[in-house]
């Protein structure tokens, strides 16, 4: 059907033109931000006519300014729009922009409607700028002077010239619905939307996506950092009388912000702008003590941080754009399979790799690696993100710790002591497994106060009292009690412990050991007895005996027979050298050298000497002697001293 100017005038007169309002929603918060005013014509005979059909006619008939005014007046009559902070967007045809009257008319209508102009957005299509750019610039400047906002509509269609974007002081770019429509299925559309959002961000413009029909589209736009969203997903254009209900519904929906389109997007804070988010991420990336990089599908370095370059021993620039196999040829074969798995979509973490030895022969570093598939907004795998940590130090510490633990355990097993630890309540918290082998009581039962069951009933209370005392006074424990030994009778044991204090001087715990004493007492007593017997024998024999120690090469004992022979000239404390000068001569009358004396031979070299004839000259008289020497060894075979036996003999023997 074709309408002429008369039809249009009649429609104006009969009120067939009216506005509908479509909501714009803030993607980051889900909050209602404002409305776009869209013109509608409800023809009394033909019903709803599309604006794409009637707008050109209204323009041609020169009534387009009047239409805009009508729409604004109708909008300003709605308290929902005036009594709030919502923005209102008005579409302006190219011809309108070039007419001189627009700013003035807009200002007049807003004044009458009491609507602040900083909430009014004027939407312009690029075609408006083609005919007369200087004129368009002048009108735009006037609108800006009134505080109106300017939006570039349908961006991405037509010329999408960056010069146009720069030519007018735009506040917003509206991404055309043809891209939004296909962005979830077509990679190219997605890239264009991402690029336009990026462009808007870098120019400081608000980005608006048009024609958002699905949740999926909204999520993806939010993730890309788009600011506002408009489309059937949020609401159809509705007449003014439906606005209160629409606002109410949208408020109820806005409480939950949109989740990200794919897993993992969660980790980014939604409260910061995408550009800030990027800067924050960059700072984290650069400063991380962990090596990080992104590899593309061809296993080339797309990006990396300083730490990773350092771990690989090459500058950052030596990585970029080059394949891993070329940059780190010795390590690549060790990790290739993990990278390939990640490229197939499988995250691989906790991989420990020992690098080959360094050129200077040092052991290669130990690395802890993780490989994660890196995906784009549509979940397609773009490459692999790698995280790398040097764990050489902790590996060494771990090894050293394990070794020292082994040593300790070994020592504890060899020791006849049973170490124990008491907490500040006087309960055993730790004890050596020797307690179990000694008493037969399992360690679990011995903990707490359980060990007391193995004590002689008469000894329990004194033991408890000693512990209590130590816990209160901080004095060391030194007690004896009888313990029932596995398969045997009561065994006397000695338990000693010393408390450990906290900085306030309170006892934290008591460390101690238990050891068997009955046996020790016996052996030391036996030893004492046998020592006494020995001494008696040594003192009684009619043979002179001189004992010297290897540790200080001096005499430590002389028996009465030797004393008699040498008339007290040999005595404890004398050195071997001094003994050599006592006047003991060889049979030929020559002096023994100091180390020829059988005592010296035994002590110094462990030699046994028997029946050595010698002379001893004293007070002018000569005495004939027979000397023997014998080394003395300890139980474990150590030369600890020597003994010389001296016998007087008749000259003719
Ligand atoms: P536009 O400015 O790009 O307006 C958005 C168009 O997309 C509207 O079509 C709207 O109904 C439609 N739309 C909104 N959400 C969706 C969606 O989710 N999916 C789809 N497929 N479409 C959606 P409408 O109302 O038919 O308007 C068509 C065009 O007419 C407008 O495009 C605008 O250029 C023009 N127009 C409308 N009102 C006026 C006006 O008052 N003055 C001027 N000069 N032009 C107007
Ligand atoms: Ca528009
Ligand atoms: Ca549009």
Tab-separated table of C-alpha atoms in Angstrom, residues 102-498:
chain	number	residue	atom	x	y	z
A	102	UNK	CA	16.420	19.777	15.935
A	103	UNK	CA	18.396	20.922	19.007
A	104	UNK	CA	16.010	23.730	19.681
A	105	UNK	CA	12.930	21.510	19.377
A	106	UNK	CA	14.397	18.792	21.540
A	107	UNK	CA	15.306	21.329	24.217
A	108	UNK	CA	11.809	22.866	24.136
A	109	UNK	CA	10.071	19.498	24.459
A	110	UNK	CA	12.349	18.439	27.330
A	111	UNK	CA	11.745	21.694	29.115
A	112	UNK	CA	7.974	21.340	28.799
A	113	UNK	CA	8.200	17.738	29.946
A	114	UNK	CA	10.606	18.670	32.765
A	115	UNK	CA	13.072	16.035	31.592
A	116	UNK	CA	16.808	16.490	32.180
A	117	UNK	CA	18.606	16.394	28.842
A	118	UNK	CA	21.590	14.455	30.191
A	119	UNK	CA	19.260	11.450	30.236
A	120	UNK	CA	18.309	11.861	26.590
A	121	UNK	CA	20.253	9.860	24.002
A	122	UNK	CA	20.026	10.842	20.332
A	123	UNK	CA	20.537	7.825	18.043
A	124	UNK	CA	22.091	8.614	14.668
A	125	UNK	CA	22.843	6.239	11.804
A	126	UNK	CA	26.063	6.578	9.888
A	127	UNK	CA	24.251	7.531	6.672
A	128	UNK	CA	23.338	10.834	8.355
A	129	UNK	CA	27.007	11.753	8.260
A	130	UNK	CA	27.604	11.080	4.602
A	131	UNK	CA	25.941	14.048	2.926
A	132	UNK	CA	27.217	16.951	4.929
A	133	UNK	CA	29.600	16.046	7.671
A	134	UNK	CA	30.418	19.632	8.800
A	135	UNK	CA	26.709	20.358	9.199
A	136	UNK	CA	26.165	17.115	11.114
A	137	UNK	CA	29.097	18.022	13.329
A	138	UNK	CA	27.637	21.437	14.064
A	139	UNK	CA	24.229	20.034	15.055
A	140	UNK	CA	25.872	17.304	17.112
A	141	UNK	CA	27.932	19.917	18.922
A	142	UNK	CA	24.748	21.841	19.745
A	143	UNK	CA	23.059	18.725	21.089
A	144	UNK	CA	26.128	18.024	23.204
A	145	UNK	CA	26.036	21.566	24.460
A	146	UNK	CA	22.494	20.846	25.713
A	147	UNK	CA	23.974	17.848	27.588
A	148	UNK	CA	22.339	15.275	25.312
A	149	UNK	CA	24.157	11.996	24.660
A	150	UNK	CA	24.914	10.786	21.148
A	151	UNK	CA	24.751	7.164	19.994
A	152	UNK	CA	25.948	5.706	16.701
A	153	UNK	CA	23.188	3.276	15.686
A	154	UNK	CA	23.496	0.041	13.680
A	155	UNK	CA	27.280	-0.020	13.944
A	156	UNK	CA	28.878	-2.697	11.784
A	157	UNK	CA	26.483	-2.199	8.867
A	158	UNK	CA	27.084	0.466	6.238
A	159	UNK	CA	30.466	2.107	6.313
A	160	UNK	CA	31.417	1.577	9.937
A	161	UNK	CA	34.103	4.112	9.353
A	162	UNK	CA	36.423	4.802	12.223
A	163	UNK	CA	36.672	8.369	10.926
A	164	UNK	CA	32.940	8.807	11.422
A	165	UNK	CA	33.242	7.408	14.891
A	166	UNK	CA	35.869	10.037	15.557
A	167	UNK	CA	34.100	12.860	13.685
A	168	UNK	CA	31.199	13.236	16.113
A	169	UNK	CA	31.406	13.290	19.898
A	170	UNK	CA	29.633	9.945	20.377
A	171	UNK	CA	28.950	8.521	23.819
A	172	UNK	CA	27.657	5.132	22.702
A	173	UNK	CA	28.036	2.593	19.916
A	174	UNK	CA	25.127	0.287	19.218
A	175	UNK	CA	26.305	-3.011	17.737
A	176	UNK	CA	23.906	-4.027	14.984
A	177	UNK	CA	21.649	-6.938	15.713
A	178	UNK	CA	22.858	-8.885	12.653
A	179	UNK	CA	26.166	-9.636	14.463
A	180	UNK	CA	24.573	-10.306	17.824
A	181	UNK	CA	22.152	-12.648	16.172
A	182	UNK	CA	24.847	-14.963	14.810
A	183	UNK	CA	27.579	-14.479	17.383
A	184	UNK	CA	26.841	-17.678	19.268
A	185	UNK	CA	27.060	-19.774	16.137
A	186	UNK	CA	29.503	-17.929	13.898
A	187	UNK	CA	33.025	-17.345	14.907
A	188	UNK	CA	33.418	-14.312	12.633
A	189	UNK	CA	30.419	-12.516	14.167
A	190	UNK	CA	31.799	-13.237	17.590
A	191	UNK	CA	35.156	-11.774	16.638
A	192	UNK	CA	33.468	-8.659	15.229
A	193	UNK	CA	31.383	-8.161	18.366
A	194	UNK	CA	34.508	-8.657	20.517
A	195	UNK	CA	36.400	-6.185	18.363
A	196	UNK	CA	33.636	-3.540	18.520
A	197	UNK	CA	33.385	-3.946	22.306
A	198	UNK	CA	37.170	-3.551	22.480
A	199	UNK	CA	37.001	-0.511	20.220
A	200	UNK	CA	34.322	1.055	22.409
A	201	UNK	CA	36.369	0.382	25.523
A	202	UNK	CA	39.499	1.892	24.119
A	203	UNK	CA	37.611	5.006	22.980
A	204	UNK	CA	35.802	5.253	26.297
A	205	UNK	CA	32.360	4.683	24.736
A	206	UNK	CA	29.423	2.785	26.155
A	207	UNK	CA	28.766	-0.314	24.058
A	208	UNK	CA	25.196	-1.446	23.462
A	209	UNK	CA	24.258	-4.744	21.854
A	210	UNK	CA	21.015	-4.756	19.889
A	211	UNK	CA	18.702	-7.643	19.075
A	212	UNK	CA	19.689	-9.802	22.062
A	213	UNK	CA	17.195	-12.632	21.951
A	214	UNK	CA	18.747	-15.375	24.081
A	215	UNK	CA	20.353	-15.871	27.448
A	216	UNK	CA	23.394	-17.347	25.733
A	217	UNK	CA	23.930	-14.172	23.720
A	218	UNK	CA	23.573	-12.047	26.835
A	219	UNK	CA	26.110	-14.148	28.728
A	220	UNK	CA	28.631	-14.000	25.948
A	221	UNK	CA	28.205	-10.221	25.607
A	222	UNK	CA	28.658	-9.799	29.352
A	223	UNK	CA	31.783	-11.890	29.245
A	224	UNK	CA	33.145	-9.821	26.394
A	225	UNK	CA	32.609	-6.726	28.508
A	226	UNK	CA	29.695	-5.183	26.602
A	227	UNK	CA	27.908	-2.602	28.755
A	228	UNK	CA	24.242	-2.550	27.734
A	229	UNK	CA	21.929	-5.005	26.092
A	230	UNK	CA	18.658	-4.482	24.258
A	231	UNK	CA	16.384	-7.068	22.724
A	232	UNK	CA	13.497	-9.423	23.149
A	233	UNK	CA	15.457	-11.396	25.740
A	234	UNK	CA	15.016	-8.447	28.110
A	235	UNK	CA	11.718	-7.145	26.756
A	236	UNK	CA	9.708	-6.293	23.633
A	237	UNK	CA	8.918	-2.660	22.864
A	238	UNK	CA	5.800	-1.803	24.883
A	239	UNK	CA	3.418	1.189	24.972
A	240	UNK	CA	3.695	3.696	27.822
A	241	UNK	CA	0.779	2.227	29.783
A	242	UNK	CA	2.661	-1.090	30.119
A	243	UNK	CA	5.832	0.522	31.506
A	244	UNK	CA	5.061	0.208	35.246
A	245	UNK	CA	4.592	-3.553	34.870
A	246	UNK	CA	7.710	-3.899	32.691
A	247	UNK	CA	9.840	-1.992	35.195
A	248	UNK	CA	8.519	-4.148	37.998
A	249	UNK	CA	9.310	-7.392	36.118
A	250	UNK	CA	12.788	-6.269	35.176
A	251	UNK	CA	13.618	-5.258	38.729
A	252	UNK	CA	12.635	-8.701	39.940
A	253	UNK	CA	14.911	-10.280	37.349
A	254	UNK	CA	17.888	-8.032	37.892
A	255	UNK	CA	18.852	-9.375	41.322
A	256	UNK	CA	21.095	-12.072	39.879
A	257	UNK	CA	23.821	-10.889	37.537
A	258	UNK	CA	24.476	-13.063	34.528
A	259	UNK	CA	26.852	-15.969	34.995
A	260	UNK	CA	29.747	-16.194	32.517
A	261	UNK	CA	29.261	-18.113	29.257
A	262	UNK	CA	31.837	-20.789	30.096
A	263	UNK	CA	33.372	-22.318	33.220
A	264	UNK	CA	36.289	-20.412	34.613
A	265	UNK	CA	35.031	-16.943	33.759
A	266	UNK	CA	33.930	-16.848	37.364
A	267	UNK	CA	37.399	-16.099	38.584
A	268	UNK	CA	37.237	-12.610	37.135
A	269	UNK	CA	35.577	-9.986	39.230
A	270	UNK	CA	32.466	-8.545	37.668
A	271	UNK	CA	32.707	-5.361	39.650
A	272	UNK	CA	35.524	-3.930	37.599
A	273	UNK	CA	35.467	-2.786	34.028
A	274	UNK	CA	36.919	-5.196	31.468
A	275	UNK	CA	39.797	-2.829	30.735
A	276	UNK	CA	40.732	-2.658	34.416
A	277	UNK	CA	40.273	-6.375	34.632
A	278	UNK	CA	42.756	-6.795	31.826
A	279	UNK	CA	45.261	-4.495	33.504
A	280	UNK	CA	44.887	-6.393	36.775
A	281	UNK	CA	45.384	-9.693	35.047
A	282	UNK	CA	48.425	-8.369	33.235
A	283	UNK	CA	49.961	-7.233	36.516
A	284	UNK	CA	49.309	-10.617	38.097
A	285	UNK	CA	50.733	-12.344	35.036
A	286	UNK	CA	53.909	-10.294	35.035
A	287	UNK	CA	54.491	-10.416	38.758
A	288	UNK	CA	53.598	-14.049	39.393
A	289	UNK	CA	56.345	-16.108	41.034
A	290	UNK	CA	55.093	-18.902	38.789
A	291	UNK	CA	56.166	-19.263	35.165
A	292	UNK	CA	53.127	-18.767	32.916
A	293	UNK	CA	52.691	-18.957	29.181
A	294	UNK	CA	50.119	-19.504	26.477
A	295	UNK	CA	50.891	-21.819	23.570
A	296	UNK	CA	48.858	-21.793	20.353
A	297	UNK	CA	47.608	-24.905	18.587
A	298	UNK	CA	50.958	-25.220	16.820
A	299	UNK	CA	52.755	-25.224	20.196
A	300	UNK	CA	54.258	-21.790	19.656
A	301	UNK	CA	54.641	-19.238	22.450
A	302	UNK	CA	51.867	-16.638	22.129
A	303	UNK	CA	52.643	-14.944	25.421
A	304	UNK	CA	54.749	-15.619	28.480
A	305	UNK	CA	55.748	-13.908	31.669
A	306	UNK	CA	59.200	-12.965	32.910
A	307	UNK	CA	59.393	-15.855	35.350
A	308	UNK	CA	58.888	-18.448	32.638
A	309	UNK	CA	61.587	-16.872	30.488
A	310	UNK	CA	63.893	-16.980	33.503
A	311	UNK	CA	63.126	-20.650	34.172
A	312	UNK	CA	63.901	-21.457	30.546
A	313	UNK	CA	67.098	-19.407	30.766
A	314	UNK	CA	66.222	-17.275	27.730
A	315	UNK	CA	64.863	-13.758	27.254
A	316	UNK	CA	61.104	-13.308	26.656
A	317	UNK	CA	61.724	-12.219	23.068
A	318	UNK	CA	63.552	-15.458	22.308
A	319	UNK	CA	60.278	-17.332	22.920
A	320	UNK	CA	57.591	-15.289	21.199
A	321	UNK	CA	56.246	-16.862	18.029
A	322	UNK	CA	58.669	-19.791	18.206
A	323	UNK	CA	57.726	-23.442	18.783
A	324	UNK	CA	58.472	-25.007	22.162
A	325	UNK	CA	60.449	-27.782	20.455
A	326	UNK	CA	62.860	-25.181	19.160
A	327	UNK	CA	63.116	-23.020	22.276
A	328	UNK	CA	63.706	-25.815	24.804
A	329	UNK	CA	64.709	-28.859	22.726
A	330	UNK	CA	65.996	-30.883	25.693
A	331	UNK	CA	62.794	-30.491	27.729
A	332	UNK	CA	60.214	-30.687	24.947
A	333	UNK	CA	60.285	-34.513	24.578
A	334	UNK	CA	59.565	-34.805	28.315
A	335	UNK	CA	56.444	-32.627	28.170
A	336	UNK	CA	55.069	-32.963	24.645
A	337	UNK	CA	52.523	-35.634	25.536
A	338	UNK	CA	51.032	-33.462	28.310
A	339	UNK	CA	50.688	-30.472	25.990
A	340	UNK	CA	48.965	-32.647	23.378
A	341	UNK	CA	46.547	-34.005	25.980
A	342	UNK	CA	45.648	-30.459	27.024
A	343	UNK	CA	45.079	-29.591	23.357
A	344	UNK	CA	42.553	-32.426	23.275
A	345	UNK	CA	40.734	-30.726	26.139
A	346	UNK	CA	42.135	-32.648	29.094
A	347	UNK	CA	43.583	-30.506	31.897
A	348	UNK	CA	46.831	-32.036	33.178
A	349	UNK	CA	48.278	-30.870	36.477
A	350	UNK	CA	50.908	-31.902	39.025
A	351	UNK	CA	53.427	-33.050	36.410
A	352	UNK	CA	56.913	-33.302	37.916
A	353	UNK	CA	59.743	-33.065	35.428
A	354	UNK	CA	63.429	-33.358	36.159
A	355	UNK	CA	65.294	-31.363	33.549
A	356	UNK	CA	68.430	-32.866	31.982
A	357	UNK	CA	71.735	-31.845	33.643
A	358	UNK	CA	72.964	-28.310	32.948
A	359	UNK	CA	75.864	-27.706	30.606
A	360	UNK	CA	78.214	-27.112	33.533
A	361	UNK	CA	77.321	-30.561	34.897
A	362	UNK	CA	75.013	-29.318	37.651
A	363	UNK	CA	71.908	-31.366	38.312
A	364	UNK	CA	68.882	-30.222	36.259
A	365	UNK	CA	66.137	-28.321	38.082
A	366	UNK	CA	62.951	-30.097	39.124
A	367	UNK	CA	59.809	-28.452	37.720
A	368	UNK	CA	56.174	-28.809	38.686
A	369	UNK	CA	53.985	-28.205	35.632
A	370	UNK	CA	50.329	-27.893	34.768
A	371	UNK	CA	48.711	-27.747	31.353
A	372	UNK	CA	45.213	-26.368	30.865
A	373	UNK	CA	43.295	-26.142	27.615
A	374	UNK	CA	42.736	-22.430	26.795
A	375	UNK	CA	39.315	-21.793	25.286
A	376	UNK	CA	37.615	-18.824	23.706
A	377	UNK	CA	34.147	-17.535	24.619
A	378	UNK	CA	32.520	-20.311	22.596
A	379	UNK	CA	34.516	-23.047	24.320
A	380	UNK	CA	36.736	-23.732	21.326
A	381	UNK	CA	40.316	-24.722	22.261
A	382	UNK	CA	42.703	-21.980	21.181
A	383	UNK	CA	45.821	-23.433	22.752
A	384	UNK	CA	47.326	-24.490	26.054
A	385	UNK	CA	48.004	-22.429	29.120
A	386	UNK	CA	51.082	-23.610	31.011
A	387	UNK	CA	52.072	-22.937	34.626
A	388	UNK	CA	55.553	-23.855	35.813
A	389	UNK	CA	57.118	-23.862	39.276
A	390	UNK	CA	60.713	-24.607	40.242
A	391	UNK	CA	60.555	-27.094	43.112
A	392	UNK	CA	64.243	-28.067	43.138
A	393	UNK	CA	64.769	-26.498	46.574
A	394	UNK	CA	61.803	-28.129	48.211
A	395	UNK	CA	62.759	-31.479	46.650
A	396	UNK	CA	66.193	-31.244	48.255
A	397	UNK	CA	64.758	-30.266	51.610
A	398	UNK	CA	62.302	-33.118	51.386
A	399	UNK	CA	65.125	-35.560	50.707
A	400	UNK	CA	67.284	-34.161	53.529
A	401	UNK	CA	64.349	-34.328	55.905
A	402	UNK	CA	63.637	-37.914	55.002
A	403	UNK	CA	67.294	-38.807	55.554
A	404	UNK	CA	67.502	-37.108	58.914
A	405	UNK	CA	64.287	-38.816	59.954
A	406	UNK	CA	65.869	-42.121	59.032
A	407	UNK	CA	68.970	-41.315	61.043
A	408	UNK	CA	66.894	-40.344	63.996
A	409	UNK	CA	64.754	-43.471	63.847
A	410	UNK	CA	67.874	-45.589	63.567
A	411	UNK	CA	69.482	-43.965	66.547
A	412	UNK	CA	66.350	-44.372	68.590
A	413	UNK	CA	66.244	-48.067	67.796
A	414	UNK	CA	69.873	-48.543	68.774
A	415	UNK	CA	69.554	-46.607	71.959
A	416	UNK	CA	68.665	-48.509	75.130
A	417	UNK	CA	66.551	-45.500	76.069
A	418	UNK	CA	62.832	-45.204	75.557
A	419	UNK	CA	62.070	-41.557	74.727
A	420	UNK	CA	58.698	-40.129	75.690
A	421	UNK	CA	56.814	-36.826	75.560
A	422	UNK	CA	54.218	-35.648	78.081
A	423	UNK	CA	51.808	-32.811	77.320
A	424	UNK	CA	50.966	-30.103	79.848
A	425	UNK	CA	48.131	-32.277	81.184
A	426	UNK	CA	50.675	-34.945	82.080
A	427	UNK	CA	49.524	-37.339	79.352
A	428	UNK	CA	51.935	-39.303	77.194
A	429	UNK	CA	51.559	-38.070	73.619
A	430	UNK	CA	54.516	-39.866	72.111
A	431	UNK	CA	56.732	-42.765	73.092
A	432	UNK	CA	59.274	-44.951	71.380
A	433	UNK	CA	58.157	-48.302	70.014
A	434	UNK	CA	60.762	-49.796	72.343
A	435	UNK	CA	58.234	-49.404	75.131
A	436	UNK	CA	56.030	-51.853	73.292
A	437	UNK	CA	58.793	-54.395	72.733
A	438	UNK	CA	59.927	-53.991	76.328
A	439	UNK	CA	56.567	-54.285	78.061
A	440	UNK	CA	54.337	-55.877	75.425
A	441	UNK	CA	51.885	-52.988	75.858
A	442	UNK	CA	50.837	-51.523	72.467
A	443	UNK	CA	51.774	-47.870	72.090
A	444	UNK	CA	48.150	-46.774	71.611
A	445	UNK	CA	47.338	-48.207	75.020
A	446	UNK	CA	50.387	-46.647	76.601
A	447	UNK	CA	49.446	-43.125	75.506
A	448	UNK	CA	47.644	-40.810	77.928
A	449	UNK	CA	47.893	-42.468	81.322
A	450	UNK	CA	47.806	-46.011	79.935
A	451	UNK	CA	51.512	-46.643	80.564
A	452	UNK	CA	50.829	-46.520	84.298
A	453	UNK	CA	49.056	-49.885	84.046
A	454	UNK	CA	52.468	-51.476	83.431
A	455	UNK	CA	53.873	-49.983	86.652
A	456	UNK	CA	54.037	-51.737	90.014
A	457	UNK	CA	50.920	-50.577	91.905
A	458	UNK	CA	53.039	-49.126	94.685
A	459	UNK	CA	55.002	-46.993	92.229
A	460	UNK	CA	52.091	-45.418	90.325
A	461	UNK	CA	51.226	-42.677	92.830
A	462	UNK	CA	54.844	-41.521	93.387
A	463	UNK	CA	55.351	-41.407	89.618
A	464	UNK	CA	52.203	-39.320	89.155
A	465	UNK	CA	53.216	-36.998	91.958
A	466	UNK	CA	56.629	-36.455	90.382
A	467	UNK	CA	55.028	-35.541	87.060
A	468	UNK	CA	52.557	-33.173	88.716
A	469	UNK	CA	55.361	-31.500	90.560
A	470	UNK	CA	57.443	-31.075	87.427
A	471	UNK	CA	54.463	-29.617	85.538
A	472	UNK	CA	53.851	-27.045	88.261
A	473	UNK	CA	57.373	-26.159	89.281
A	474	UNK	CA	59.205	-26.794	85.994
A	475	UNK	CA	61.766	-28.917	87.832
A	476	UNK	CA	63.237	-31.901	86.016
A	477	UNK	CA	61.895	-35.388	86.695
A	478	UNK	CA	64.182	-38.147	87.965
A	479	UNK	CA	62.323	-41.130	89.338
A	480	UNK	CA	62.547	-44.883	89.498
A	481	UNK	CA	59.699	-47.328	89.260
A	482	UNK	CA	59.136	-50.989	88.612
A	483	UNK	CA	57.761	-52.004	85.242
A	484	UNK	CA	56.370	-55.365	84.281
A	485	UNK	CA	58.630	-56.501	81.505
A	486	UNK	CA	57.301	-58.773	78.749
A	487	UNK	CA	57.735	-62.377	79.881
A	488	UNK	CA	59.596	-61.388	83.012
A	489	UNK	CA	59.134	-60.052	86.469
A	490	UNK	CA	59.382	-56.496	87.718
A	491	UNK	CA	62.235	-54.518	86.270
A	492	UNK	CA	63.494	-51.323	87.850
A	493	UNK	CA	63.510	-48.425	85.478
A	494	UNK	CA	64.695	-44.875	85.765
A	495	UNK	CA	62.731	-42.125	84.072
A	496	UNK	CA	64.224	-38.690	83.580
A	497	UNK	CA	62.683	-35.715	81.860
A	498	UNK	CA	63.011	-32.000	81.504
